[in-house]
Amino acid sequence: MSILIIGIESSCDDTSAAIVKDDILLSNVVASQAIHEAYGGVVPELASRAHQQNIVPVVHEALKRAKVKKEELSAVAFTRGPGLIGSLLVGVSFAKGFARSLGIPMIEVNHLKAHVLAHFIKEEGEDRKLLPTFPFLCLLVSGGNSQIILVKGYDDMDVVGQTIDDAAGEAIDKCSKIMGLGYPGGPIIDCLARQGNPNAFAFSKPQVPELDYSFSGLKTSFLYSVRKWVKNEPNFIEHHKADLAASLEAAVTDILMNKLTKAAKQYKIKEIAVAGGVSANTGLRNAFHEYAAKYDWRIFIPKFSFTTDNAAMVAITGYFKYQKKDFCSMELPAYSRTIL
Ligand code: KG4
């Protein structure tokens, strides 16, 4: 008999619900919160309130699009953490009430692992998809995380490198803010970078040991450089925004790919995946293709809709855990800290 899982995601500023039938995605509904644009970043309290407004209609729509009745569901998978605690509480509380009312089990999902497992989502009607095989390496880059993950199984992952300060997405968003651009900065920087010269400006790149990352130095170097240039030429940003964006994107990509190449060599792995919001970035995607050709990597780059926060990745993770009857207690609290 088929397994029908609903996934609930509310870890940051996207409220999402998705339904999978076994490993096939039937629906994935995401309500993004435009309210944060006015503040240049996610305002936690506003995010929680927006999740409260969105969660019921989003779940309703996911069931409708999947043509599934709630009584047919086998289990409720939900993001337990890490993320903004107030945001998580909305999804976790909803999941508990929903599962209890239907008398079905709950499956807790780690947001970071779900990003990695997004590579296993199959869509209806999709031809046989090439899936990563274990062990593989996954570069997880988002607004909150920059990690290299050694993926040994669906539920067996080790973080082998990570940022010691800012995440890559956070640094891009902050540099975009310095340039007076909108929020989130990632997509805007990406768009501008396509018209700019990546070698126009050089920003300092950190020297961090082993496989760890640092992006705060790059952000500071960007800030001080731009301040200096604006002092000499008040319209500097306006005149050079494409070159600034391209140079910033090139620096971030270079830092990310350097450590990833080091990890691939160290672990002798040629199956390399990328996940998280920043994996939507064109420069990073292009670099993946270049490195694949250069180092004979087999690369896995998710569809745009599965790079940013979505419940499809939560539902598919739920499917894998359901098979092992890996259910959780209704008493579990949400957690905000990063644990894998
Ligand atoms: O995974 P995600 O949706 O949320 C979490 O942080 O959990 O990632 C959001 C991050 C933001 O920093 C956003 O600016 C960045 O992903 N991002 C991009 C692009 N699209 C989103 N960064 C660079 N280029 C993009 N095209």
mmCIF file of C-alpha atoms and ligand atoms in Angstrom:
data_model
loop_
_atom_site.group_PDB
_atom_site.id
_atom_site.type_symbol
_atom_site.label_atom_id
_atom_site.label_comp_id
_atom_site.label_asym_id
_atom_site.label_seq_id
_atom_site.Cartn_x
_atom_site.Cartn_y
_atom_site.Cartn_z
ATOM 1 C CA MET A 1 0.000 0.000 0.000
ATOM 2 C CA SER A 2 1.215 3.508 -0.768
ATOM 3 C CA ILE A 3 2.459 5.773 1.980
ATOM 4 C CA LEU A 4 1.096 9.334 1.971
ATOM 5 C CA ILE A 5 3.113 11.854 3.960
ATOM 6 C CA ILE A 6 2.431 15.538 4.510
ATOM 7 C CA GLY A 7 5.511 17.696 5.136
ATOM 8 C CA ILE A 8 5.285 20.971 7.085
ATOM 9 C CA GLU A 9 8.070 23.578 6.916
ATOM 10 C CA SER A 10 8.132 26.852 8.887
ATOM 11 C CA SER A 11 11.730 27.299 10.012
ATOM 12 C CA CYS A 12 12.287 30.833 8.708
ATOM 13 C CA ASP A 13 10.106 33.030 6.499
ATOM 14 C CA ASP A 14 8.468 30.504 4.154
ATOM 15 C CA THR A 15 5.350 28.617 5.183
ATOM 16 C CA SER A 16 5.188 25.433 3.167
ATOM 17 C CA ALA A 17 3.247 22.155 2.982
ATOM 18 C CA ALA A 18 3.831 19.274 0.585
ATOM 19 C CA ILE A 19 2.431 15.802 -0.031
ATOM 20 C CA VAL A 20 4.396 12.783 -1.216
ATOM 21 C CA LYS A 21 2.984 9.433 -2.246
ATOM 22 C CA ASP A 22 5.908 7.122 -1.494
ATOM 23 C CA ASP A 23 8.845 9.011 -3.040
ATOM 24 C CA ILE A 24 6.743 10.879 -5.615
ATOM 25 C CA LEU A 25 5.898 14.512 -4.964
ATOM 26 C CA LEU A 26 2.198 15.273 -5.479
ATOM 27 C CA SER A 27 2.153 18.901 -4.335
ATOM 28 C CA ASN A 28 4.419 21.546 -2.819
ATOM 29 C CA VAL A 29 2.872 24.852 -1.759
ATOM 30 C CA VAL A 30 5.079 27.706 -0.504
ATOM 31 C CA ALA A 31 3.819 31.028 0.900
ATOM 32 C CA SER A 32 6.713 33.481 1.099
ATOM 33 C CA GLN A 33 6.544 36.491 3.384
ATOM 34 C CA ALA A 34 7.045 39.752 1.516
ATOM 35 C CA ILE A 35 6.586 41.740 4.747
ATOM 36 C CA HIS A 36 10.313 41.449 5.606
ATOM 37 C CA GLU A 37 11.454 43.320 2.482
ATOM 38 C CA ALA A 38 10.683 46.657 4.145
ATOM 39 C CA TYR A 39 13.109 45.825 6.978
ATOM 40 C CA GLY A 40 16.025 44.461 4.941
ATOM 41 C CA GLY A 41 15.949 41.140 6.790
ATOM 42 C CA VAL A 42 13.660 38.629 8.451
ATOM 43 C CA VAL A 43 11.911 40.057 11.524
ATOM 44 C CA PRO A 44 11.273 36.977 13.716
ATOM 45 C CA GLU A 45 8.081 38.221 15.382
ATOM 46 C CA LEU A 46 6.518 39.170 12.040
ATOM 47 C CA ALA A 47 7.566 35.813 10.579
ATOM 48 C CA SER A 48 5.768 33.913 13.381
ATOM 49 C CA ARG A 49 2.589 35.919 12.849
ATOM 50 C CA ALA A 50 2.671 35.394 9.094
ATOM 51 C CA HIS A 51 3.172 31.638 9.590
ATOM 52 C CA GLN A 52 0.082 31.612 11.813
ATOM 53 C CA GLN A 53 -1.954 33.256 9.065
ATOM 54 C CA ASN A 54 -0.562 31.072 6.291
ATOM 55 C CA ILE A 55 -0.328 27.584 7.744
ATOM 56 C CA VAL A 56 -3.984 26.486 7.449
ATOM 57 C CA PRO A 57 -4.565 27.753 3.873
ATOM 58 C CA VAL A 58 -1.173 26.377 2.741
ATOM 59 C CA VAL A 59 -1.933 22.898 4.128
ATOM 60 C CA HIS A 60 -5.414 23.030 2.628
ATOM 61 C CA GLU A 61 -4.013 23.965 -0.777
ATOM 62 C CA ALA A 62 -1.336 21.234 -0.653
ATOM 63 C CA LEU A 63 -4.004 18.582 0.026
ATOM 64 C CA LYS A 64 -6.243 20.010 -2.709
ATOM 65 C CA ARG A 65 -3.493 20.070 -5.348
ATOM 66 C CA ALA A 66 -2.432 16.523 -4.426
ATOM 67 C CA LYS A 67 -6.081 15.388 -4.569
ATOM 68 C CA VAL A 68 -5.585 13.768 -1.190
ATOM 69 C CA LYS A 69 -8.065 13.794 1.732
ATOM 70 C CA LYS A 70 -6.489 14.419 5.123
ATOM 71 C CA GLU A 71 -7.965 11.140 6.400
ATOM 72 C CA GLU A 72 -5.827 9.286 3.814
ATOM 73 C CA LEU A 73 -2.516 10.571 5.245
ATOM 74 C CA SER A 74 -0.141 8.041 6.802
ATOM 75 C CA ALA A 75 1.970 10.481 8.862
ATOM 76 C CA VAL A 76 2.846 14.150 9.458
ATOM 77 C CA ALA A 77 6.500 15.089 8.916
ATOM 78 C CA PHE A 78 7.535 18.492 10.262
ATOM 79 C CA THR A 79 10.668 20.609 10.534
ATOM 80 C CA ARG A 80 11.651 20.544 14.196
ATOM 81 C CA GLY A 81 14.770 22.714 13.773
ATOM 82 C CA PRO A 82 17.133 24.429 13.410
ATOM 83 C CA GLY A 83 15.586 27.781 12.629
ATOM 84 C CA LEU A 84 13.806 30.737 14.210
ATOM 85 C CA ILE A 85 12.154 29.387 17.322
ATOM 86 C CA GLY A 86 8.941 31.415 16.964
ATOM 87 C CA SER A 87 8.548 30.345 13.338
ATOM 88 C CA LEU A 88 9.243 26.706 14.151
ATOM 89 C CA LEU A 89 6.708 26.734 16.975
ATOM 90 C CA VAL A 90 3.897 27.492 14.534
ATOM 91 C CA GLY A 91 4.693 24.530 12.262
ATOM 92 C CA VAL A 92 5.482 22.178 15.140
ATOM 93 C CA SER A 93 2.277 23.072 17.015
ATOM 94 C CA PHE A 94 0.205 22.713 13.866
ATOM 95 C CA ALA A 95 1.803 19.338 13.077
ATOM 96 C CA LYS A 96 1.073 18.065 16.596
ATOM 97 C CA GLY A 97 -2.574 19.116 16.473
ATOM 98 C CA PHE A 98 -3.045 17.773 12.954
ATOM 99 C CA ALA A 99 -1.432 14.387 13.688
ATOM 100 C CA ARG A 100 -3.328 14.014 16.951
ATOM 101 C CA SER A 101 -6.673 14.830 15.367
ATOM 102 C CA LEU A 102 -6.054 12.282 12.606
ATOM 103 C CA GLY A 103 -4.569 9.675 14.936
ATOM 104 C CA ILE A 104 -1.436 9.258 12.796
ATOM 105 C CA PRO A 105 2.261 9.276 13.719
ATOM 106 C CA MET A 106 4.568 12.284 13.635
ATOM 107 C CA ILE A 107 8.041 12.351 12.102
ATOM 108 C CA GLU A 108 10.542 15.003 13.168
ATOM 109 C CA VAL A 109 12.781 16.341 10.418
ATOM 110 C CA ASN A 110 16.084 18.186 10.711
ATOM 111 C CA HIS A 111 15.945 21.156 8.325
ATOM 112 C CA LEU A 112 19.556 20.745 7.191
ATOM 113 C CA LYS A 113 19.218 17.037 6.465
ATOM 114 C CA ALA A 114 16.015 17.804 4.559
ATOM 115 C CA HIS A 115 17.933 20.268 2.334
ATOM 116 C CA VAL A 116 20.377 17.455 1.509
ATOM 117 C CA LEU A 117 17.606 14.925 0.839
ATOM 118 C CA ALA A 118 15.887 17.350 -1.557
ATOM 119 C CA HIS A 119 18.022 15.568 -4.164
ATOM 120 C CA PHE A 120 15.812 12.505 -3.802
ATOM 121 C CA ILE A 121 12.523 14.246 -4.632
ATOM 122 C CA LYS A 122 10.893 12.754 -7.706
ATOM 123 C CA GLU A 123 8.099 14.613 -9.410
ATOM 124 C CA GLU A 124 5.028 13.045 -10.968
ATOM 125 C CA GLY A 125 5.624 12.056 -14.569
ATOM 126 C CA GLU A 126 9.381 12.620 -14.225
ATOM 127 C CA ASP A 127 11.508 10.152 -16.162
ATOM 128 C CA ARG A 128 13.992 7.974 -14.322
ATOM 129 C CA LYS A 129 16.076 10.445 -12.366
ATOM 130 C CA LEU A 130 19.780 10.133 -11.715
ATOM 131 C CA LEU A 131 20.137 10.108 -7.923
ATOM 132 C CA PRO A 132 23.281 10.578 -5.844
ATOM 133 C CA THR A 133 24.714 7.374 -4.389
ATOM 134 C CA PHE A 134 26.187 7.123 -0.896
ATOM 135 C CA PRO A 135 28.639 8.345 0.183
ATOM 136 C CA PHE A 136 28.439 11.763 -1.426
ATOM 137 C CA LEU A 137 29.419 15.278 -0.391
ATOM 138 C CA CYS A 138 26.850 18.036 -0.192
ATOM 139 C CA LEU A 139 27.654 21.737 -0.036
ATOM 140 C CA LEU A 140 24.803 23.239 1.963
ATOM 141 C CA VAL A 141 24.699 26.986 1.486
ATOM 142 C CA SER A 142 21.842 29.141 2.709
ATOM 143 C CA GLY A 143 21.100 32.314 4.631
ATOM 144 C CA GLY A 144 21.847 30.546 7.897
ATOM 145 C CA ASN A 145 24.344 27.801 7.003
ATOM 146 C CA SER A 146 27.467 27.076 4.993
ATOM 147 C CA GLN A 147 28.507 23.502 5.496
ATOM 148 C CA ILE A 148 30.180 20.620 3.741
ATOM 149 C CA ILE A 149 28.288 17.471 4.648
ATOM 150 C CA LEU A 150 29.505 13.927 4.193
ATOM 151 C CA VAL A 151 26.318 12.011 3.391
ATOM 152 C CA LYS A 152 26.704 8.314 4.198
ATOM 153 C CA GLY A 153 22.989 7.423 4.247
ATOM 154 C CA TYR A 154 19.518 8.989 4.415
ATOM 155 C CA ASP A 155 19.952 9.535 8.133
ATOM 156 C CA ASP A 156 23.704 9.243 8.449
ATOM 157 C CA MET A 157 25.416 12.569 7.804
ATOM 158 C CA ASP A 158 28.526 14.267 9.225
ATOM 159 C CA VAL A 159 29.389 17.947 8.976
ATOM 160 C CA VAL A 160 33.041 17.927 7.864
ATOM 161 C CA GLY A 161 33.381 21.685 7.398
ATOM 162 C CA GLN A 162 31.337 24.743 8.289
ATOM 163 C CA THR A 163 31.408 28.481 8.661
ATOM 164 C CA ILE A 164 32.955 29.805 11.829
ATOM 165 C CA ASP A 165 30.989 33.071 11.543
ATOM 166 C CA ASP A 166 28.550 34.285 8.850
ATOM 167 C CA ALA A 167 26.841 32.023 6.333
ATOM 168 C CA ALA A 168 27.489 32.625 2.620
ATOM 169 C CA GLY A 169 23.913 33.810 1.994
ATOM 170 C CA GLU A 170 24.046 36.093 5.015
ATOM 171 C CA ALA A 171 27.252 37.719 3.711
ATOM 172 C CA ILE A 172 25.730 38.221 0.250
ATOM 173 C CA ASP A 173 22.562 39.692 1.782
ATOM 174 C CA LYS A 174 24.598 42.058 3.979
ATOM 175 C CA CYS A 175 26.785 43.239 1.074
ATOM 176 C CA SER A 176 23.620 43.810 -0.944
ATOM 177 C CA LYS A 177 22.315 45.926 1.935
ATOM 178 C CA ILE A 178 25.589 47.911 1.957
ATOM 179 C CA MET A 179 24.914 48.630 -1.735
ATOM 180 C CA GLY A 180 21.405 49.821 -0.871
ATOM 181 C CA LEU A 181 19.745 46.982 -2.784
ATOM 182 C CA GLY A 182 16.601 45.134 -1.697
ATOM 183 C CA TYR A 183 16.102 42.033 0.432
ATOM 184 C CA PRO A 184 16.890 39.219 0.010
ATOM 185 C CA GLY A 185 20.023 40.347 -1.751
ATOM 186 C CA GLY A 186 21.029 36.974 -3.228
ATOM 187 C CA PRO A 187 18.747 36.983 -6.288
ATOM 188 C CA ILE A 188 19.457 40.720 -6.925
ATOM 189 C CA ILE A 189 23.236 40.221 -6.726
ATOM 190 C CA ASP A 190 22.880 37.197 -9.025
ATOM 191 C CA CYS A 191 20.952 39.220 -11.599
ATOM 192 C CA LEU A 192 23.393 42.188 -11.495
ATOM 193 C CA ALA A 193 26.430 39.903 -11.596
ATOM 194 C CA ARG A 194 25.388 38.588 -15.001
ATOM 195 C CA GLN A 195 26.196 42.045 -16.479
ATOM 196 C CA GLY A 196 29.384 42.680 -14.506
ATOM 197 C CA ASN A 197 33.068 41.840 -14.547
ATOM 198 C CA PRO A 198 34.004 39.299 -11.838
ATOM 199 C CA ASN A 199 37.620 40.515 -11.895
ATOM 200 C CA ALA A 200 36.819 44.222 -11.493
ATOM 201 C CA PHE A 201 37.430 44.323 -7.725
ATOM 202 C CA ALA A 202 39.299 42.106 -5.293
ATOM 203 C CA PHE A 203 38.061 41.549 -1.749
ATOM 204 C CA SER A 204 40.069 39.868 0.972
ATOM 205 C CA LYS A 205 39.507 36.147 1.268
ATOM 206 C CA PRO A 206 39.883 34.489 4.679
ATOM 207 C CA GLN A 207 42.480 31.861 5.495
ATOM 208 C CA VAL A 208 40.652 29.348 7.653
ATOM 209 C CA PRO A 209 42.165 25.971 8.515
ATOM 210 C CA GLU A 210 40.853 22.567 7.430
ATOM 211 C CA LEU A 211 37.463 22.505 5.711
ATOM 212 C CA ASP A 212 35.877 25.391 7.611
ATOM 213 C CA TYR A 213 34.634 28.644 6.116
ATOM 214 C CA SER A 214 34.541 32.284 7.146
ATOM 215 C CA PHE A 215 32.553 35.009 5.417
ATOM 216 C CA SER A 216 32.606 37.835 7.929
ATOM 217 C CA GLY A 217 36.027 39.078 6.752
ATOM 218 C CA LEU A 218 34.814 39.259 3.165
ATOM 219 C CA LYS A 219 31.788 41.261 4.278
ATOM 220 C CA THR A 220 33.995 43.698 6.239
ATOM 221 C CA SER A 221 36.423 44.019 3.338
ATOM 222 C CA PHE A 222 33.485 44.770 1.029
ATOM 223 C CA LEU A 223 32.119 47.377 3.453
ATOM 224 C CA TYR A 224 35.436 49.225 3.943
ATOM 225 C CA SER A 225 36.336 49.116 0.244
ATOM 226 C CA VAL A 226 32.945 50.464 -0.829
ATOM 227 C CA ARG A 227 33.056 53.184 1.860
ATOM 228 C CA LYS A 228 36.498 54.290 0.608
ATOM 229 C CA TRP A 229 35.424 54.346 -3.041
ATOM 230 C CA VAL A 230 32.191 56.235 -2.268
ATOM 231 C CA LYS A 231 34.223 58.880 -0.394
ATOM 232 C CA ASN A 232 36.142 59.618 -3.596
ATOM 233 C CA GLU A 233 33.171 59.206 -5.921
ATOM 234 C CA PRO A 234 29.696 59.625 -4.321
ATOM 235 C CA ASN A 235 27.911 57.777 -7.171
ATOM 236 C CA PHE A 236 30.402 54.916 -7.125
ATOM 237 C CA ILE A 237 27.881 52.190 -6.217
ATOM 238 C CA GLU A 238 25.388 53.277 -8.864
ATOM 239 C CA HIS A 239 28.113 53.386 -11.548
ATOM 240 C CA HIS A 240 29.728 50.085 -10.592
ATOM 241 C CA LYS A 241 26.935 47.963 -9.133
ATOM 242 C CA ALA A 242 27.166 45.206 -11.741
ATOM 243 C CA ASP A 243 30.952 44.905 -11.308
ATOM 244 C CA LEU A 244 30.620 44.993 -7.507
ATOM 245 C CA ALA A 245 27.991 42.224 -7.616
ATOM 246 C CA ALA A 246 30.016 40.100 -10.048
ATOM 247 C CA SER A 247 33.202 40.490 -7.982
ATOM 248 C CA LEU A 248 31.381 39.646 -4.748
ATOM 249 C CA GLU A 249 29.745 36.591 -6.327
ATOM 250 C CA ALA A 250 33.120 35.457 -7.700
ATOM 251 C CA ALA A 251 34.762 35.803 -4.263
ATOM 252 C CA VAL A 252 32.004 33.809 -2.499
ATOM 253 C CA THR A 253 32.038 31.128 -5.200
ATOM 254 C CA ASP A 254 35.811 30.857 -5.033
ATOM 255 C CA ILE A 255 35.812 30.430 -1.241
ATOM 256 C CA LEU A 256 33.050 27.797 -1.386
ATOM 257 C CA MET A 257 34.566 25.801 -4.247
ATOM 258 C CA ASN A 258 38.117 25.822 -2.826
ATOM 259 C CA LYS A 259 37.083 24.033 0.352
ATOM 260 C CA LEU A 260 34.706 21.736 -1.489
ATOM 261 C CA THR A 261 37.517 20.620 -3.792
ATOM 262 C CA LYS A 262 39.731 20.061 -0.753
ATOM 263 C CA ALA A 263 36.988 17.923 0.854
ATOM 264 C CA ALA A 264 36.462 15.922 -2.352
ATOM 265 C CA LYS A 265 40.192 15.129 -2.435
ATOM 266 C CA GLN A 266 40.409 14.359 1.277
ATOM 267 C CA TYR A 267 37.447 11.936 1.238
ATOM 268 C CA LYS A 268 38.162 10.668 -2.300
ATOM 269 C CA ILE A 269 34.572 11.350 -3.346
ATOM 270 C CA LYS A 270 33.479 12.443 -6.800
ATOM 271 C CA GLU A 271 29.704 12.572 -6.211
ATOM 272 C CA ILE A 272 29.108 16.187 -5.283
ATOM 273 C CA ALA A 273 25.782 17.866 -4.544
ATOM 274 C CA VAL A 274 24.749 21.383 -3.630
ATOM 275 C CA ALA A 275 21.713 22.455 -1.589
ATOM 276 C CA GLY A 276 20.182 25.475 0.157
ATOM 277 C CA GLY A 277 19.053 28.884 -1.054
ATOM 278 C CA VAL A 278 22.457 30.042 -2.361
ATOM 279 C CA SER A 279 22.585 27.016 -4.695
ATOM 280 C CA ALA A 280 20.136 28.994 -6.861
ATOM 281 C CA ASN A 281 23.085 31.270 -7.679
ATOM 282 C CA THR A 282 24.101 31.229 -11.346
ATOM 283 C CA GLY A 283 27.823 31.769 -10.691
ATOM 284 C CA LEU A 284 27.945 28.904 -8.207
ATOM 285 C CA ARG A 285 25.993 26.616 -10.540
ATOM 286 C CA ASN A 286 28.371 27.463 -13.389
ATOM 287 C CA ALA A 287 31.354 26.752 -11.145
ATOM 288 C CA PHE A 288 29.872 23.337 -10.323
ATOM 289 C CA HIS A 289 29.757 22.500 -14.035
ATOM 290 C CA GLU A 290 33.334 23.761 -14.576
ATOM 291 C CA TYR A 291 34.696 21.772 -11.632
ATOM 292 C CA ALA A 292 32.762 18.675 -12.731
ATOM 293 C CA ALA A 293 34.530 18.800 -16.080
ATOM 294 C CA LYS A 294 37.905 19.553 -14.484
ATOM 295 C CA TYR A 295 37.831 16.988 -11.664
ATOM 296 C CA ASP A 296 35.559 14.364 -13.205
ATOM 297 C CA TRP A 297 32.838 14.941 -10.596
ATOM 298 C CA ARG A 298 29.292 13.671 -10.926
ATOM 299 C CA ILE A 299 27.311 16.695 -9.775
ATOM 300 C CA PHE A 300 23.780 17.119 -8.440
ATOM 301 C CA ILE A 301 22.155 20.525 -8.589
ATOM 302 C CA PRO A 302 18.543 20.774 -7.434
ATOM 303 C CA LYS A 303 15.699 22.435 -9.285
ATOM 304 C CA PHE A 304 15.306 26.083 -8.257
ATOM 305 C CA SER A 305 12.081 25.359 -6.359
ATOM 306 C CA PHE A 306 13.863 22.801 -4.175
ATOM 307 C CA THR A 307 16.849 24.998 -3.312
ATOM 308 C CA THR A 308 15.112 27.490 -1.028
ATOM 309 C CA ASP A 309 12.975 26.453 1.934
ATOM 310 C CA ASN A 310 10.188 24.090 0.899
ATOM 311 C CA ALA A 311 8.145 21.294 2.447
ATOM 312 C CA ALA A 312 8.788 18.827 -0.402
ATOM 313 C CA MET A 313 12.191 18.094 1.151
ATOM 314 C CA VAL A 314 10.536 17.616 4.550
ATOM 315 C CA ALA A 315 7.943 15.220 3.117
ATOM 316 C CA ILE A 316 10.561 13.110 1.288
ATOM 317 C CA THR A 317 12.676 12.924 4.455
ATOM 318 C CA GLY A 318 9.500 11.848 6.253
ATOM 319 C CA TYR A 319 9.013 9.096 3.688
ATOM 320 C CA PHE A 320 12.493 7.659 4.338
ATOM 321 C CA LYS A 321 11.960 7.812 8.107
ATOM 322 C CA TYR A 322 8.473 6.286 7.820
ATOM 323 C CA GLN A 323 9.951 3.199 6.209
ATOM 324 C CA LYS A 324 12.065 2.683 9.327
ATOM 325 C CA LYS A 325 9.049 3.514 11.563
ATOM 326 C CA ASP A 326 11.191 6.345 12.935
ATOM 327 C CA PHE A 327 8.314 8.229 14.586
ATOM 328 C CA CYS A 328 8.554 10.780 17.373
ATOM 329 C CA SER A 329 6.692 11.689 20.502
ATOM 330 C CA MET A 330 4.038 14.413 20.460
ATOM 331 C CA GLU A 331 5.910 16.008 23.366
ATOM 332 C CA LEU A 332 9.043 16.989 21.394
ATOM 333 C CA PRO A 333 9.817 20.712 21.479
ATOM 334 C CA ALA A 334 11.218 22.688 18.533
ATOM 335 C CA TYR A 335 14.949 23.520 18.611
ATOM 336 C CA SER A 336 16.662 26.570 17.155
ATOM 337 C CA ARG A 337 20.323 25.520 17.300
ATOM 338 C CA THR A 338 22.182 23.792 14.484
ATOM 339 C CA ILE A 339 22.524 20.066 15.126
ATOM 340 C CA LEU A 340 22.829 17.397 12.507
HETATM 341 O O1 KG4 B 1 17.742 28.124 2.101
HETATM 342 P P1 KG4 B 1 17.168 29.477 2.163
HETATM 343 O O2 KG4 B 1 15.919 29.759 1.392
HETATM 344 O O3 KG4 B 1 16.819 29.919 3.623
HETATM 345 C C1 KG4 B 1 17.595 29.639 4.713
HETATM 346 O O4 KG4 B 1 18.546 30.412 4.961
HETATM 347 O O5 KG4 B 1 17.265 28.623 5.400
HETATM 348 O O6 KG4 B 1 18.325 30.486 1.714
HETATM 349 C C2 KG4 B 1 18.119 31.881 1.671
HETATM 350 C C3 KG4 B 1 19.409 32.522 1.200
HETATM 351 C C4 KG4 B 1 19.364 34.034 1.267
HETATM 352 O O7 KG4 B 1 20.578 34.491 1.852
HETATM 353 C C5 KG4 B 1 19.266 34.452 -0.189
HETATM 354 O O8 KG4 B 1 19.812 35.715 -0.451
HETATM 355 C C6 KG4 B 1 20.072 33.351 -0.861
HETATM 356 O O9 KG4 B 1 19.671 32.170 -0.175
HETATM 357 N N1 KG4 B 1 19.783 33.235 -2.299
HETATM 358 C C7 KG4 B 1 20.696 33.466 -3.261
HETATM 359 C C8 KG4 B 1 20.026 33.317 -4.497
HETATM 360 N N2 KG4 B 1 18.730 32.981 -4.241
HETATM 361 C C9 KG4 B 1 18.601 32.937 -2.883
HETATM 362 N N3 KG4 B 1 22.002 33.798 -3.169
HETATM 363 C C10 KG4 B 1 22.667 33.975 -4.310
HETATM 364 N N4 KG4 B 1 22.096 33.861 -5.540
HETATM 365 C C11 KG4 B 1 20.802 33.524 -5.682
HETATM 366 N N5 KG4 B 1 20.258 33.405 -6.883
#
